Structure formats: C-alpha cells, structure tokens
PDB file of C-alpha atoms in Angstrom:
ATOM      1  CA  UNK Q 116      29.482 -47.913 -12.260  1.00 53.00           C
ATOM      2  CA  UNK Q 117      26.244 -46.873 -14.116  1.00 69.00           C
ATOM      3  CA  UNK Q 118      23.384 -46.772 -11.843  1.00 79.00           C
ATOM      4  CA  UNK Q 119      21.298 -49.311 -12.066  1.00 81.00           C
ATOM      5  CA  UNK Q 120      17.050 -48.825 -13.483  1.00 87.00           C
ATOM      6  CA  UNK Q 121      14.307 -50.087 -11.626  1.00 90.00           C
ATOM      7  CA  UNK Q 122      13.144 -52.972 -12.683  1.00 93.00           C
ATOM      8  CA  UNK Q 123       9.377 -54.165 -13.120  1.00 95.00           C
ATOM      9  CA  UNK Q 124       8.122 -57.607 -12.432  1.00 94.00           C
ATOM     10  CA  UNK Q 125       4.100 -58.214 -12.599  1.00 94.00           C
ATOM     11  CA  UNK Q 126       3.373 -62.226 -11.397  1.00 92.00           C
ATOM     12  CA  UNK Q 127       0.246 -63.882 -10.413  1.00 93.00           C
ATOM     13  CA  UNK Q 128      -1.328 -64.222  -6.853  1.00 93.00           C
ATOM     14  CA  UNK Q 129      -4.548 -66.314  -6.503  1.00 93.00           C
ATOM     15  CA  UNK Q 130      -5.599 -63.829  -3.396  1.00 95.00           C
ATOM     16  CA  UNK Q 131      -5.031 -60.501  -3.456  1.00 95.00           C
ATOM     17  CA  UNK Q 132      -5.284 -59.796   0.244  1.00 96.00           C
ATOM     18  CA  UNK Q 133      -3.170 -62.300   0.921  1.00 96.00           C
ATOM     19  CA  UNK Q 134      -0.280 -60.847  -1.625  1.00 96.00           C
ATOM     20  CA  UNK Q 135      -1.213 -57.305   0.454  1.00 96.00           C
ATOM     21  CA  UNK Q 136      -0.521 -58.734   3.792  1.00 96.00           C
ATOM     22  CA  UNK Q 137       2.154 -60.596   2.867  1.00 97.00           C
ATOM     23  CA  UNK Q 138       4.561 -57.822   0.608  1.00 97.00           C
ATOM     24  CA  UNK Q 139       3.213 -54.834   2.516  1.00 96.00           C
ATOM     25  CA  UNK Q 140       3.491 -56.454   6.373  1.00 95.00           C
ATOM     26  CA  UNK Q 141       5.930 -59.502   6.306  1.00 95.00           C
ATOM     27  CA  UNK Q 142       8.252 -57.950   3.477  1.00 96.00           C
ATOM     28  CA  UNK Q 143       8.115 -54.229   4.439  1.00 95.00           C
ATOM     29  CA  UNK Q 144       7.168 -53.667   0.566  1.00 96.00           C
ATOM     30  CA  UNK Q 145       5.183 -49.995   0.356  1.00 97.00           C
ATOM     31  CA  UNK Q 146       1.775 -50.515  -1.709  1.00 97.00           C
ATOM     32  CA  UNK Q 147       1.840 -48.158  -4.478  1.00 95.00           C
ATOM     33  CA  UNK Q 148      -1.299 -47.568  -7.287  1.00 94.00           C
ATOM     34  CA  UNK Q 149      -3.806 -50.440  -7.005  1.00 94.00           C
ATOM     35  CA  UNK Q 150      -7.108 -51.307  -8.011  1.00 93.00           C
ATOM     36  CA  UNK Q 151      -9.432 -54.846  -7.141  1.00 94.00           C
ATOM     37  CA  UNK Q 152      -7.309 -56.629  -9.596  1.00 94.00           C
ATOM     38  CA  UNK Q 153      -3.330 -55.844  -8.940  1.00 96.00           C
ATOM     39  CA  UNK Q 154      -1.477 -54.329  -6.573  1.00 96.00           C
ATOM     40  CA  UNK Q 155       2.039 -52.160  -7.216  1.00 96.00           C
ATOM     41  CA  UNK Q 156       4.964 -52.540  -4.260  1.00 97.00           C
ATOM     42  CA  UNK Q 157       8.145 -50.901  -3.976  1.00 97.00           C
ATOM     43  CA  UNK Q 158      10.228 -53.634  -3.525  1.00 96.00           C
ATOM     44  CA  UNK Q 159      13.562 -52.597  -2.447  1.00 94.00           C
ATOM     45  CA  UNK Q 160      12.927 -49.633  -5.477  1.00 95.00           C
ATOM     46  CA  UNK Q 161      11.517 -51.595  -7.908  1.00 95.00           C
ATOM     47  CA  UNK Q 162       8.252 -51.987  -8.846  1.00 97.00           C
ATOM     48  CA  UNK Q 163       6.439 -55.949  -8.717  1.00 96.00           C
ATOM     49  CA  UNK Q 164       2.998 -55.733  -9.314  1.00 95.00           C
ATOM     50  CA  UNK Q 165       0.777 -59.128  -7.762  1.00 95.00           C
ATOM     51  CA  UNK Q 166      -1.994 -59.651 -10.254  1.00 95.00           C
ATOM     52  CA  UNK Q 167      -5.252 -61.662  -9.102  1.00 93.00           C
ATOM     53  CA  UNK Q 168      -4.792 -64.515 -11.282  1.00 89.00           C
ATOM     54  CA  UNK Q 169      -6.205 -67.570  -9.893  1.00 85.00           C
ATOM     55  CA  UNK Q 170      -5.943 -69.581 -13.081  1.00 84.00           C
ATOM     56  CA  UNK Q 171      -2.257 -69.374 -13.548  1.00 80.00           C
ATOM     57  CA  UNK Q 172      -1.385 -69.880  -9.796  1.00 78.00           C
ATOM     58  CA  UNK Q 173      -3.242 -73.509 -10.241  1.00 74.00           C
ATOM     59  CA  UNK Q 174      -1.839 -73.950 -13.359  1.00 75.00           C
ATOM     60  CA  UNK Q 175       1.919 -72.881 -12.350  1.00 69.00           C
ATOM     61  CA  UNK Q 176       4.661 -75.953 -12.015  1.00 68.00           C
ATOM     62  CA  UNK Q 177       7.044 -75.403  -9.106  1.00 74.00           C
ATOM     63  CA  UNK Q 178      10.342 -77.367 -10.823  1.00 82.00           C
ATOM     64  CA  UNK Q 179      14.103 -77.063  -8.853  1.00 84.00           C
ATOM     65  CA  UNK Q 180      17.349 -77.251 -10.000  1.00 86.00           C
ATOM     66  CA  UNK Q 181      20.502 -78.064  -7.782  1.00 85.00           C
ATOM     67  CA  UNK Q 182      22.687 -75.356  -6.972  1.00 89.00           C
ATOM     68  CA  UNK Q 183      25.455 -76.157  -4.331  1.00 86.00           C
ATOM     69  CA  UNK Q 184      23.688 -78.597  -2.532  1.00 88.00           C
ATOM     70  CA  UNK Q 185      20.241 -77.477  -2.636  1.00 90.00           C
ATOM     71  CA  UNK Q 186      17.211 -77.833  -4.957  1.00 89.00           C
ATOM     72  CA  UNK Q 187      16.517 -74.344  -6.349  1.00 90.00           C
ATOM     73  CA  UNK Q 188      12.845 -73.379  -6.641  1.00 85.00           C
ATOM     74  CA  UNK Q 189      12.556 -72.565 -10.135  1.00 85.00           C
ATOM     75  CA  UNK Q 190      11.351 -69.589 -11.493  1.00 88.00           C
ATOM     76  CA  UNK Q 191      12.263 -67.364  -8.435  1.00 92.00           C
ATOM     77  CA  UNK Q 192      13.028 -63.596  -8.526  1.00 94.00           C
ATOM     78  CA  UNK Q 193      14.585 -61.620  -5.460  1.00 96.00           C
ATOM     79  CA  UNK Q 194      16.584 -58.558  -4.620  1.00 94.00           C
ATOM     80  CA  UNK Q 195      20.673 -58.467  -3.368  1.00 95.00           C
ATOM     81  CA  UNK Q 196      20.707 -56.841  -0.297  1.00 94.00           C
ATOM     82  CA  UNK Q 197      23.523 -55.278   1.712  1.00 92.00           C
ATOM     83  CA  UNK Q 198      24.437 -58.112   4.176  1.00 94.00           C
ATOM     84  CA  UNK Q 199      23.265 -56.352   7.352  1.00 95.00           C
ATOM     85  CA  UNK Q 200      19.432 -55.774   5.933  1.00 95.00           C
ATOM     86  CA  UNK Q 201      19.957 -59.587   4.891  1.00 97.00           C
ATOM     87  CA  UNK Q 202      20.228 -60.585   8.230  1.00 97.00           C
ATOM     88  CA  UNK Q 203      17.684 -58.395   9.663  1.00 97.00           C
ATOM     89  CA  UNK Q 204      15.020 -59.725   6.762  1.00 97.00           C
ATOM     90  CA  UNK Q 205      16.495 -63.494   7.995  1.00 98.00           C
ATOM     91  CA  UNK Q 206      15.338 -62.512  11.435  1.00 97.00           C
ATOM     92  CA  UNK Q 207      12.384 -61.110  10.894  1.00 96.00           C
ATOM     93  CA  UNK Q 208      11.024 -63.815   8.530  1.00 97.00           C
ATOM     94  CA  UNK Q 209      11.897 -66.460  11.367  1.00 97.00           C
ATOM     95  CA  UNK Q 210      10.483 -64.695  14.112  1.00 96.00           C
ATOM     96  CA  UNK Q 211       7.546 -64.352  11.904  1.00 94.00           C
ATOM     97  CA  UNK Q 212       7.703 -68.252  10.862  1.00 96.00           C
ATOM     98  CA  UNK Q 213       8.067 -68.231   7.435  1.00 96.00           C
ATOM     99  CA  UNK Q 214       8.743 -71.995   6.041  1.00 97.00           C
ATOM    100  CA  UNK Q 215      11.826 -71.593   3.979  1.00 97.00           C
ATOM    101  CA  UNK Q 216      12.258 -73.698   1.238  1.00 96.00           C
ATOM    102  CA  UNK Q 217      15.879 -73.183   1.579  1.00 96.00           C
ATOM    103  CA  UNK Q 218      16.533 -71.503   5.020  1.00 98.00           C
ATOM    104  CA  UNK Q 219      18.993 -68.485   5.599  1.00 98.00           C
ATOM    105  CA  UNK Q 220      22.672 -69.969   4.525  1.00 96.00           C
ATOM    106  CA  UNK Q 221      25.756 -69.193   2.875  1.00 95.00           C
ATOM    107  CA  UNK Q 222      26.521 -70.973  -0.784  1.00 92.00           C
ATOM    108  CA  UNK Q 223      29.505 -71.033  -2.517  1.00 90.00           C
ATOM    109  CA  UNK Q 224      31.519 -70.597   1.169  1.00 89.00           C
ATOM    110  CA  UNK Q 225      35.641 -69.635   0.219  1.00 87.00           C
ATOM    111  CA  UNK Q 226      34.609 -68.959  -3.944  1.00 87.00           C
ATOM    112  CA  UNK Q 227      34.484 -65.689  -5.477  1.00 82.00           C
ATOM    113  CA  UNK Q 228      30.500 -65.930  -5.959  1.00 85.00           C
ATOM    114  CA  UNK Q 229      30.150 -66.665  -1.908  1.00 90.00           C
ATOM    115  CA  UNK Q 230      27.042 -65.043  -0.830  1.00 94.00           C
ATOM    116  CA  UNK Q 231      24.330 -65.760   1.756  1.00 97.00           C
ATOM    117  CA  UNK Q 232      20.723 -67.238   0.430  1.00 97.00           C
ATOM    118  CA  UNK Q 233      17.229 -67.712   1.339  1.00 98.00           C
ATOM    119  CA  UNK Q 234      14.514 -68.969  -0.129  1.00 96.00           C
ATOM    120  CA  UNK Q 235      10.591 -68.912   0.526  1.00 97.00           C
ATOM    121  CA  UNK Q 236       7.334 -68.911  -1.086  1.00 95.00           C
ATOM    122  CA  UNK Q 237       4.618 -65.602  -0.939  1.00 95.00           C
ATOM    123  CA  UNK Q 238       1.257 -67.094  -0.280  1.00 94.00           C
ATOM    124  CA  UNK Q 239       0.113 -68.221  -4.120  1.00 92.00           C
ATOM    125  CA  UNK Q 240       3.373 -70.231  -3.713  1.00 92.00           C
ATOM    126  CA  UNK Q 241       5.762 -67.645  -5.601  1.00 93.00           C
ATOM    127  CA  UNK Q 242       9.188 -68.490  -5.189  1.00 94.00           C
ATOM    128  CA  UNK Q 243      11.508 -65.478  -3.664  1.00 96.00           C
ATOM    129  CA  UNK Q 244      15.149 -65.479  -2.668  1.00 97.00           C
ATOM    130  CA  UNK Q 245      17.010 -62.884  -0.558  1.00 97.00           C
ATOM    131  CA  UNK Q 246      20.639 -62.962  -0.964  1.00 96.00           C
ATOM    132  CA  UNK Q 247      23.107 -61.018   0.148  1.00 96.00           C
ATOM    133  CA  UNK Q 248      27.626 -60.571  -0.290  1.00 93.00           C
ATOM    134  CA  UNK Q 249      29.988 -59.588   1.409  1.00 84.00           C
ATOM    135  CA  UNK Q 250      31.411 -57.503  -1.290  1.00 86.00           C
ATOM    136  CA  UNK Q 251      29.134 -57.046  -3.977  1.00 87.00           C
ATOM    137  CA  UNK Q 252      31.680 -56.315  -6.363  1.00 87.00           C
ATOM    138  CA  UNK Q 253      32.051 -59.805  -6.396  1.00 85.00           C
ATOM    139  CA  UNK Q 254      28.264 -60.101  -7.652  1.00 87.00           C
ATOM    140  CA  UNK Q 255      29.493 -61.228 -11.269  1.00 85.00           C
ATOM    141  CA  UNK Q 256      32.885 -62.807  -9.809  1.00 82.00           C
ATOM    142  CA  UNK Q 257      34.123 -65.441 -12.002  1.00 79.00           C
ATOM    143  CA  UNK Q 258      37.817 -66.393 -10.412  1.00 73.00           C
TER     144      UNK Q 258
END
C-alpha cells in the first residue's frame, strides 16, 4: 500500500479564537504557522487551516443528505481513525458536551462498509465527522 500524502483543507471560521480553542483544546489539533487572519493545525497529520472569514460563515447553507438512517450534514470533512482513538475522541467530546449532530454510532452494522460515525459542528458551524473500522481494509469495501 502506497503511503498516503497529507492532505490540506483551508475553510472559513467567523472567530478565530474560537476555531483556536476549539481544534487546539477540544480536538487535540497542534497550532502550527499563524498570523491574525488563519490559523494552521495538524490534524491527525494533515494540515486544515481556519481562515477568519465572517462573510462566508453567514453566507454558508448547511444542506443533509440521508445516509443509513440519518441526515448527513453536507459538506463535512473528517479523518478515519483507528477504532480505539475513535472511542477515546467519542468520550472526550461527551464529557466535554459537544452537541452531535449525529452522535457516536455504528452505520452500515453486518455490511462490508460497517464503520462507527460521529458527527458535530466546530464553532462557525463547520460540519466534522470522526469515523472509525474495524478493519480498515474494508475502507473502500464494496461486497
């Protein structure tokens, strides 16, 4: 398996401290290069960059889309994580009382794509979901 290249997402935040406190404390996200305007994070070795932009944030539609029983936040971006870190992250985001749109679950239960979700919302309303499988071969499972 080739190894896999960072990726790099920048998005908008409409507070800037806000995105700090909530990637740096509540995710565990490192704050790399910054300046008054955007932040970097490693998140989970990739780089997302928060950019204060206030205007987009207003003008951004939150639409869904059902997937197994739930209404999808669309966009959303989010990392696969080993299942154990999955359900420490899980933990730690209730204990800290994070409103899920879709709390911790599993989707797909018994079919090759069966993995555990969650989704939630950084404080400019981004959407973000965790997931997690119990073999991640079986990221790109079909049958």
């Amino acid at each position: 398996m080739t190894q896999l290249s960072p990726f790099h997402l920048a998005f908008p935040v409409d507070n800037l401290e806000a995105a700090r406190h909530f990637w740096g404390e509540v995710m565990g996200c490192p704050e790399g290069r910054s300046t008054d305007d955007w932040c970097d994070f490693d998140f989970y070795g990739h780089q997302i960059v928060a950019h204060q932009a206030p205007s987009i944030v207003a003008r951004a539609g939150h639409g869904t889309n059902p997937v197994d029983g739930d209404d999808v936040p669309v966009p959303h971006f989010g990392i696969v994580m080993d299942m154990d870190d999955w359900k420490a992250l899980a933990e730690r985001l209730i204990a800290q009382g994070i409103a899920f749109d879709i709390p911790p679950r599993v989707r797909f239960e018994g079919q090759p794509g069966e993995q555990a979700t969650m989704f939630f919302r950084d404080p400019s309303g981004n959407a973000i979901e965790m997931k997690a499988f119990a073999d991640r071969s079986k990221l790109f499972a079909t049958e």
